[in-house]
XYZ file of C-alpha atoms in Angstrom:
493
model
C 112.588 119.944 103.849
C 113.270 120.703 107.636
C 109.337 121.626 109.319
C 109.984 124.534 111.909
C 108.704 124.458 115.252
C 107.370 121.855 116.941
C 105.034 120.921 114.345
C 107.335 118.013 112.913
C 104.347 117.317 109.902
C 107.739 116.985 107.520
C 110.714 117.370 110.274
C 114.746 115.920 109.649
C 118.119 117.002 110.367
C 120.848 117.787 108.664
C 120.804 115.569 106.243
C 124.202 113.789 104.771
C 125.814 114.218 101.042
C 123.534 111.496 99.429
C 125.885 108.913 98.928
C 126.044 106.746 95.470
C 125.654 103.132 95.195
C 127.760 101.277 92.823
C 126.275 98.043 91.886
C 129.793 97.128 90.080
C 130.355 93.318 90.749
C 128.599 92.216 87.333
C 132.125 91.811 85.765
C 134.234 91.096 88.860
C 137.155 89.268 88.372
C 135.924 85.748 89.411
C 139.473 83.938 90.002
C 141.261 87.442 91.289
C 138.848 88.602 93.567
C 135.838 90.399 94.689
C 134.720 93.918 93.657
C 134.595 95.394 97.678
C 130.943 96.402 97.757
C 127.630 95.416 95.242
C 124.963 96.760 95.208
C 121.698 94.795 94.031
C 117.811 96.216 94.302
C 115.455 94.016 94.943
C 112.012 95.421 93.402
C 108.221 95.469 96.282
C 105.171 96.009 95.185
C 104.296 97.593 98.318
C 104.729 100.379 100.549
C 107.529 99.557 102.376
C 108.670 95.571 104.338
C 106.197 96.074 107.201
C 104.313 94.219 105.529
C 106.311 91.157 104.850
C 108.726 90.720 106.981
C 110.553 87.211 106.328
C 111.195 89.584 103.166
C 112.710 92.458 105.133
C 114.758 90.398 106.979
C 116.037 88.209 103.572
C 117.281 92.040 103.334
C 119.284 92.655 106.655
C 121.304 88.480 106.549
C 122.296 90.175 103.201
C 124.616 92.603 104.791
C 125.341 90.241 107.143
C 125.501 87.508 105.885
C 128.940 89.479 103.482
C 130.435 91.717 105.863
C 128.838 94.513 104.602
C 129.975 94.227 100.833
C 127.024 93.379 99.443
C 123.510 95.313 99.781
C 119.744 95.384 98.505
C 118.231 97.908 97.454
C 114.224 98.045 97.993
C 112.824 100.325 95.298
C 108.785 100.467 97.237
C 106.139 100.514 95.348
C 106.735 98.443 92.567
C 104.231 98.579 90.246
C 102.205 102.033 90.917
C 100.066 100.016 93.179
C 98.029 99.074 89.359
C 96.216 94.767 88.994
C 98.885 92.675 88.041
C 101.420 93.968 89.278
C 102.726 90.999 90.316
C 102.968 89.197 87.198
C 104.164 92.435 85.197
C 107.133 92.079 88.506
C 108.217 87.967 87.225
C 108.500 88.766 83.405
C 110.632 91.991 84.503
C 113.086 90.074 87.231
C 112.793 88.222 84.068
C 113.725 90.689 81.131
C 116.409 92.023 83.997
C 114.168 95.133 83.950
C 114.351 94.635 88.071
C 117.791 91.991 89.772
C 115.538 90.902 92.080
C 112.149 90.247 93.410
C 109.670 89.586 95.409
C 105.918 88.089 94.863
C 103.620 86.068 96.169
C 104.035 82.102 94.782
C 100.294 82.268 94.541
C 101.405 84.501 90.554
C 103.110 81.708 89.425
C 100.534 79.726 87.404
C 99.706 83.062 85.296
C 102.815 82.813 84.262
C 102.600 78.981 82.525
C 105.212 78.025 86.681
C 102.600 75.407 87.763
C 105.069 72.994 90.670
C 104.402 76.686 93.431
C 100.491 75.884 93.520
C 100.195 73.359 96.403
C 101.574 76.165 99.174
C 98.060 77.887 98.683
C 95.649 75.061 98.013
C 93.283 76.317 100.233
C 92.974 75.015 103.681
C 96.158 73.026 103.187
C 99.104 74.630 104.524
C 96.442 75.918 106.981
C 98.466 76.477 110.942
C 101.993 78.362 111.082
C 103.368 74.930 112.818
C 102.743 73.345 109.156
C 103.923 75.696 106.929
C 107.009 75.575 108.916
C 107.879 72.416 107.924
C 106.702 72.895 104.334
C 109.155 75.802 103.092
C 112.377 74.433 105.594
C 111.842 70.835 103.958
C 113.179 69.570 100.150
C 109.050 70.062 99.212
C 110.304 73.942 97.766
C 113.792 72.416 95.750
C 111.147 71.267 92.818
C 109.955 74.611 93.068
C 112.247 77.178 92.795
C 114.712 74.993 90.340
C 110.678 74.769 87.838
C 112.590 78.462 87.187
C 114.987 77.855 85.889
C 111.845 77.763 83.053
C 111.489 81.469 83.090
C 115.038 82.692 83.043
C 114.282 83.310 86.643
C 116.710 81.934 89.862
C 114.671 80.569 92.921
C 116.826 81.616 96.583
C 113.962 80.233 99.249
C 110.421 80.494 99.872
C 109.649 82.215 103.152
C 106.277 81.782 105.348
C 104.164 84.524 104.494
C 101.036 85.724 107.236
C 98.167 82.546 106.993
C 94.805 84.750 105.098
C 92.236 84.931 106.652
C 88.364 86.137 104.912
C 86.799 89.331 106.256
C 84.132 90.675 105.250
C 81.869 94.227 104.611
C 77.886 92.998 106.391
C 77.852 89.769 107.778
C 81.162 87.110 108.604
C 81.958 84.198 105.657
C 80.901 81.300 108.173
C 79.674 79.276 105.407
C 79.252 79.040 101.651
C 76.068 79.877 101.660
C 77.340 83.332 102.526
C 79.763 83.475 99.741
C 77.094 83.073 96.623
C 76.695 86.107 95.135
C 78.983 88.714 96.119
C 82.752 89.826 95.222
C 84.797 88.916 96.888
C 88.921 89.627 96.168
C 92.058 87.853 96.005
C 95.200 88.007 94.234
C 96.126 87.149 90.443
C 95.999 84.293 91.305
C 95.204 80.602 89.087
C 94.523 78.870 92.378
C 92.672 81.434 94.163
C 90.743 82.891 91.984
C 89.216 79.538 91.133
C 89.097 79.094 94.997
C 86.264 81.623 95.491
C 84.329 80.283 91.842
C 83.922 77.588 93.458
C 82.818 78.781 96.710
C 79.607 80.822 94.352
C 81.506 83.810 94.951
C 82.700 86.597 92.185
C 86.380 86.447 92.211
C 88.559 90.358 91.329
C 92.097 91.071 91.670
C 91.782 94.682 92.309
C 94.599 95.772 94.918
C 95.580 98.701 96.502
C 93.543 101.638 95.400
C 91.102 101.076 93.324
C 89.648 98.244 96.278
C 89.357 100.851 99.021
C 87.200 102.630 96.409
C 84.863 99.435 95.343
C 84.072 98.050 99.236
C 83.253 101.969 99.299
C 81.111 101.774 96.878
C 79.770 98.363 97.997
C 81.439 96.870 94.868
C 83.831 94.854 96.709
C 81.675 92.669 100.152
C 85.032 90.599 100.994
C 89.018 89.691 101.004
C 91.441 87.779 101.670
C 93.794 88.974 103.984
C 96.948 88.017 107.039
C 96.314 89.945 110.225
C 99.080 90.981 110.416
C 97.904 93.561 106.869
C 94.701 94.663 108.567
C 96.003 96.118 110.997
C 98.658 98.696 109.594
C 95.887 100.014 107.144
C 92.850 99.573 109.476
C 91.006 97.160 107.068
C 88.749 96.663 110.402
C 86.615 100.100 109.509
C 86.028 99.266 105.656
C 85.675 94.985 105.758
C 84.907 94.719 109.621
C 84.174 90.364 110.212
C 86.788 87.953 110.042
C 86.565 84.030 110.338
C 89.298 83.582 112.417
C 88.979 79.202 112.160
C 89.336 79.710 108.664
C 92.545 80.110 106.810
C 92.559 79.572 103.737
C 95.861 79.820 102.561
C 99.728 81.092 104.051
C 100.629 84.149 101.526
C 104.167 81.976 100.784
C 106.783 83.912 99.022
C 109.123 83.312 96.696
C 113.143 85.574 96.683
C 113.864 85.980 92.186
C 116.275 86.583 90.500
C 117.344 87.415 87.399
C 118.443 83.763 86.492
C 121.627 86.026 84.241
C 122.174 88.835 86.421
C 122.307 85.798 88.985
C 125.551 83.715 86.479
C 127.291 87.421 86.599
C 128.084 87.213 90.337
C 130.949 85.757 91.326
C 130.822 81.907 93.373
C 130.864 83.790 96.813
C 128.479 86.607 96.078
C 125.839 84.138 94.828
C 126.154 82.359 98.180
C 126.062 85.111 100.527
C 122.706 85.502 98.784
C 121.659 81.624 99.319
C 123.160 81.630 102.896
C 121.080 84.513 103.851
C 117.992 83.079 101.942
C 118.032 79.910 103.608
C 118.773 81.776 106.927
C 115.822 83.731 106.578
C 112.825 81.205 105.689
C 114.085 78.884 107.994
C 112.935 81.611 110.502
C 110.152 83.025 108.632
C 107.564 81.823 109.672
C 108.390 82.814 113.234
C 107.671 86.273 112.044
C 104.010 85.992 111.449
C 102.673 83.570 114.152
C 101.636 85.087 117.920
C 98.331 87.049 116.239
C 96.750 86.741 119.680
C 96.858 90.083 120.257
C 97.393 91.887 117.202
C 93.737 89.803 116.842
C 92.473 91.753 119.849
C 93.744 94.490 119.259
C 91.467 94.513 115.827
C 88.526 93.731 117.833
C 89.138 96.824 120.003
C 89.167 99.083 116.970
C 86.113 97.447 115.505
C 86.193 94.000 114.102
C 84.670 91.598 115.032
C 85.144 87.637 114.657
C 82.835 84.480 114.200
C 85.279 81.290 114.356
C 82.877 78.922 111.873
C 81.863 75.481 113.052
C 83.236 71.838 112.617
C 79.293 71.145 110.710
C 80.621 74.718 107.947
C 84.376 73.790 107.714
C 83.491 71.035 106.205
C 81.655 71.540 104.272
C 84.487 74.734 102.677
C 86.290 71.522 102.445
C 83.470 69.209 99.973
C 83.001 72.723 97.818
C 87.137 72.843 96.689
C 86.785 69.752 96.083
C 86.867 70.556 92.271
C 89.809 72.639 92.920
C 91.764 70.170 94.483
C 90.795 67.452 91.352
C 92.193 70.804 89.422
C 95.167 71.116 90.589
C 96.080 66.808 91.011
C 96.354 66.833 87.697
C 99.573 68.549 87.317
C 101.665 64.957 88.282
C 103.936 67.996 90.249
C 101.292 69.815 91.949
C 99.514 66.786 93.046
C 103.708 64.568 94.395
C 103.437 68.436 96.420
C 99.624 68.146 97.998
C 100.568 64.762 99.724
C 104.168 65.174 101.117
C 102.207 68.439 102.457
C 98.728 66.188 103.515
C 102.088 64.539 105.247
C 103.451 66.743 106.905
C 99.875 67.581 108.307
C 99.635 64.368 109.958
C 103.151 64.321 111.736
C 101.969 67.802 113.224
C 99.383 67.769 116.407
C 96.794 70.292 115.907
C 97.515 73.161 116.804
C 94.771 75.338 118.887
C 93.999 78.148 115.840
C 93.029 82.114 116.397
C 90.088 82.273 118.252
C 87.731 85.305 118.500
C 88.704 87.637 121.978
C 85.627 87.770 123.667
C 85.698 91.805 122.395
C 84.830 90.603 118.892
C 81.679 89.669 120.228
C 78.812 90.914 118.296
C 77.195 93.256 115.974
C 80.121 96.296 114.134
C 79.105 99.369 114.282
C 80.247 102.436 111.645
C 82.735 104.815 113.679
C 81.490 108.211 114.443
C 82.970 111.067 115.833
C 83.763 112.510 119.190
C 81.391 115.025 118.666
C 78.865 112.907 116.797
C 79.966 113.857 113.099
C 81.559 110.978 110.714
C 84.393 110.857 109.864
C 83.291 111.471 105.551
C 84.831 108.340 104.012
C 87.633 109.018 104.390
C 89.769 106.207 106.394
C 92.495 104.895 104.097
C 96.311 105.012 102.749
C 97.193 108.029 100.882
C 100.029 108.977 99.033
C 101.856 111.375 97.029
C 105.602 112.879 96.144
C 106.856 116.051 96.146
C 110.118 117.095 93.495
C 111.895 119.579 93.851
C 110.186 121.466 91.152
C 107.407 121.719 93.066
C 109.304 123.796 95.281
C 111.042 126.104 92.565
C 107.987 126.116 90.839
C 105.666 127.294 94.122
C 104.988 131.529 95.965
C 108.054 132.514 96.907
C 108.156 132.184 101.351
C 110.745 131.446 103.627
C 110.218 128.638 104.013
C 112.291 127.965 100.626
C 115.278 129.642 101.164
C 115.029 128.187 105.681
C 113.962 124.685 105.395
C 114.164 123.070 102.132
C 117.598 121.641 100.803
C 117.355 120.039 96.797
C 119.008 116.932 98.249
C 116.600 115.948 100.446
C 114.374 115.562 97.286
C 112.042 113.689 95.841
C 109.735 113.374 99.097
C 107.353 110.864 100.036
C 104.522 111.573 102.533
C 101.676 108.904 103.323
C 98.636 110.662 105.488
C 96.278 107.347 106.861
C 92.874 108.770 108.282
C 92.390 105.697 110.486
C 88.595 105.570 112.561
C 88.029 107.225 115.135
C 89.060 110.093 114.020
C 93.444 109.361 114.072
C 96.147 110.545 111.667
C 99.229 110.305 110.620
C 101.972 110.965 108.689
C 104.899 110.111 107.831
C 107.198 111.525 105.348
C 109.905 109.485 103.194
C 112.784 112.050 102.469
C 115.442 110.920 99.591
C 118.196 108.587 101.609
C 115.166 106.442 103.271
C 114.857 109.409 106.606
C 111.612 109.584 107.625
C 109.719 110.911 110.629
C 106.299 110.688 112.752
C 103.680 112.669 112.523
C 99.904 112.285 114.475
C 96.684 113.783 116.123
C 92.675 113.704 115.824
C 91.406 115.375 112.674
C 87.433 115.260 111.418
C 85.916 116.750 108.954
C 81.594 118.863 108.348
C 80.352 120.396 105.468
C 83.117 120.115 102.211
C 85.741 120.471 105.664
C 89.029 118.244 106.713
C 90.007 119.754 109.733
C 93.541 118.470 111.160
C 94.699 119.169 114.357
C 97.767 119.694 116.162
C 97.377 118.452 119.725
C 101.715 119.244 120.680
C 100.444 123.481 119.475
C 96.196 123.026 119.866
C 96.361 123.788 116.551
C 94.187 122.812 113.628
C 94.953 122.935 109.376
C 91.845 123.572 107.702
C 91.805 121.740 103.915
C 88.555 122.057 101.594
C 88.250 118.146 100.395
C 86.681 116.556 97.402
C 87.723 112.868 96.098
C 87.740 111.785 93.342
C 88.112 108.688 91.711
C 89.559 107.979 95.038
C 91.998 110.395 95.705
C 92.200 112.558 97.706
C 91.850 116.201 96.260
C 93.302 119.442 98.830
C 92.794 123.114 99.033
C 94.044 125.262 102.236
C 91.997 127.421 103.376
C 93.829 130.830 104.321
C 94.491 130.458 107.989
C 97.029 127.727 106.481
C 100.623 128.289 106.655
C 101.600 128.439 103.503
C 104.263 125.799 104.662
C 101.627 123.530 105.064
C 99.735 124.066 102.465
C 102.304 123.353 100.054
C 103.019 119.954 101.256
C 99.124 118.813 101.503
C 97.754 121.440 97.739
C 100.032 120.777 95.041
C 99.334 117.096 94.845
C 96.527 115.171 94.983
C 96.493 112.588 97.939
C 96.368 109.058 95.275
C 94.626 106.517 98.046
C 96.638 102.911 98.222
C 93.962 101.817 100.389
C-alpha cells in the first residue's frame, strides 16, 4: 500500500510479483542428488527476531552454509501472544504442525524433559563469559539428546540475554522486598519455584495480558534482559532494575520435528547442524555489550540499584531449597556441578554496574506541555486484510495506492514514554517501513503529530481490555482512518 506525499505512515515502492517458496526436499533422492531449494519454516513466538539475535543469526547461517540451497522462512507471533505458547510450540513441533522452532530452554521441564534445568538454575550462570563456555561445551549434548524421547531433534543451545528483576515501586535488592508481590516469569517449573522461594507469587502472563496487569497494579515485577526492555520501552512501566542480580539467562534451543529432520538428506541435515553449531559459538557475544544499553535506559527513566554482597548472599540462601529439588535429578545435578566447576576457572567479571544517571527515584513521564500520556504507553499490533479494503468506503486511495498482492498488512504502533510514537508497517513479502513523531492525549483524544508535514491526526479512543480502539476525527484523511480505525489495536507489550 503506497502512502501519498511525505507522510510515509505506510509506504512502499512497487512490489515485485511474489515468488512462492518451494519446499520439496522432503522427498529428495538421497542417492541421486539434492533438490535445488528447500524451504523450512521456523516458528517464533515473539514479534520478530530482533529480540533474539542469536536465532536471527542461525537463520542467516543456514542460507550461508547451503549456498542458498536451503532457506528458513520465519513465522512470527506464533501462539498469538497467549500465555503457555512455548509449551504449545514444543507440542506443535513434536507433532509436525511446525517444522522448526526456537523456545527458551526454561520450558522443557513442563513437557517432561528435565535435562535443561541447570541452564536456568537461579544465579548459576551469572555472566556472559560463563554462558559462552557452557553453550559451546559438551554439557549441552545430553540435554539435546534427551529431546529424542519426545520426537524432537535438538540442533543447538544458543546463548541469550541475562535476565534481571525489574519492578514498579522499589528495586528488588533483597528477598524481603519480594514477599507478597506478584512477579512474572515465563512458564517454567524451575523458574516458578525460584520466584516462590523468594516469597513472591509467580505468574506466567505474557505480552498484552502482562502489560494490562502491570497497568492495573496486579503485577509488580518481571524478569527481562536489557535488550527486551529497551526495545519495548518497558522501563516506563517497571523502572527499577537490580543490574548485578542475574536470575538466569534466556538460553534458547533450536528444535526440529524429528521425522522432518530424518526426511532431509544427509547433506541438508549437515547444513542445519553446521549453522546451529556456528550460531551457538557466536551467540553470547551478541548480547554481551550491555553497558551502553543500561545508560540509554536510565536516560529514558530507568533506575538501577545494585544489591550488596550481603544481599546477594541472602538470595543464594533463599534459593537453596530450589537447588535441593533440582539436584534430585542425577543428570541435572551433574550438569550443575560441571557448570560450577567451569565457573571456578573463569575470572569473575566486573559485572553490570549502575551508571550515575540511574540514581534516585523513578519519575512518571509527562508530556512536554504538562499533560500526561494517558496510560497509553506500549506496543500495539493489528492486521489489515484485502477484504478490509474491498469493504471500505470508496475513495481515490483504494485505486491509486493499494495492490492486493501487498496484503495482509501488519502494523505495529509504539507509543513510548516522553510522547514519542513509531509506526512499523510490514506487508506481504516481508518489506517494511518506519515512521515516527510525537503524540499527546487529552479528554479521551489521541493526537498523532507528523513533523514532516507539520500536521496532526486526531482520534477519539477507548481502552477495551488492553486493546486501543480509535475513531477518526472528521478532519483525518480517509486513508489514515482506514489504517488506524478499521480494527482494534491489540496491545502486545
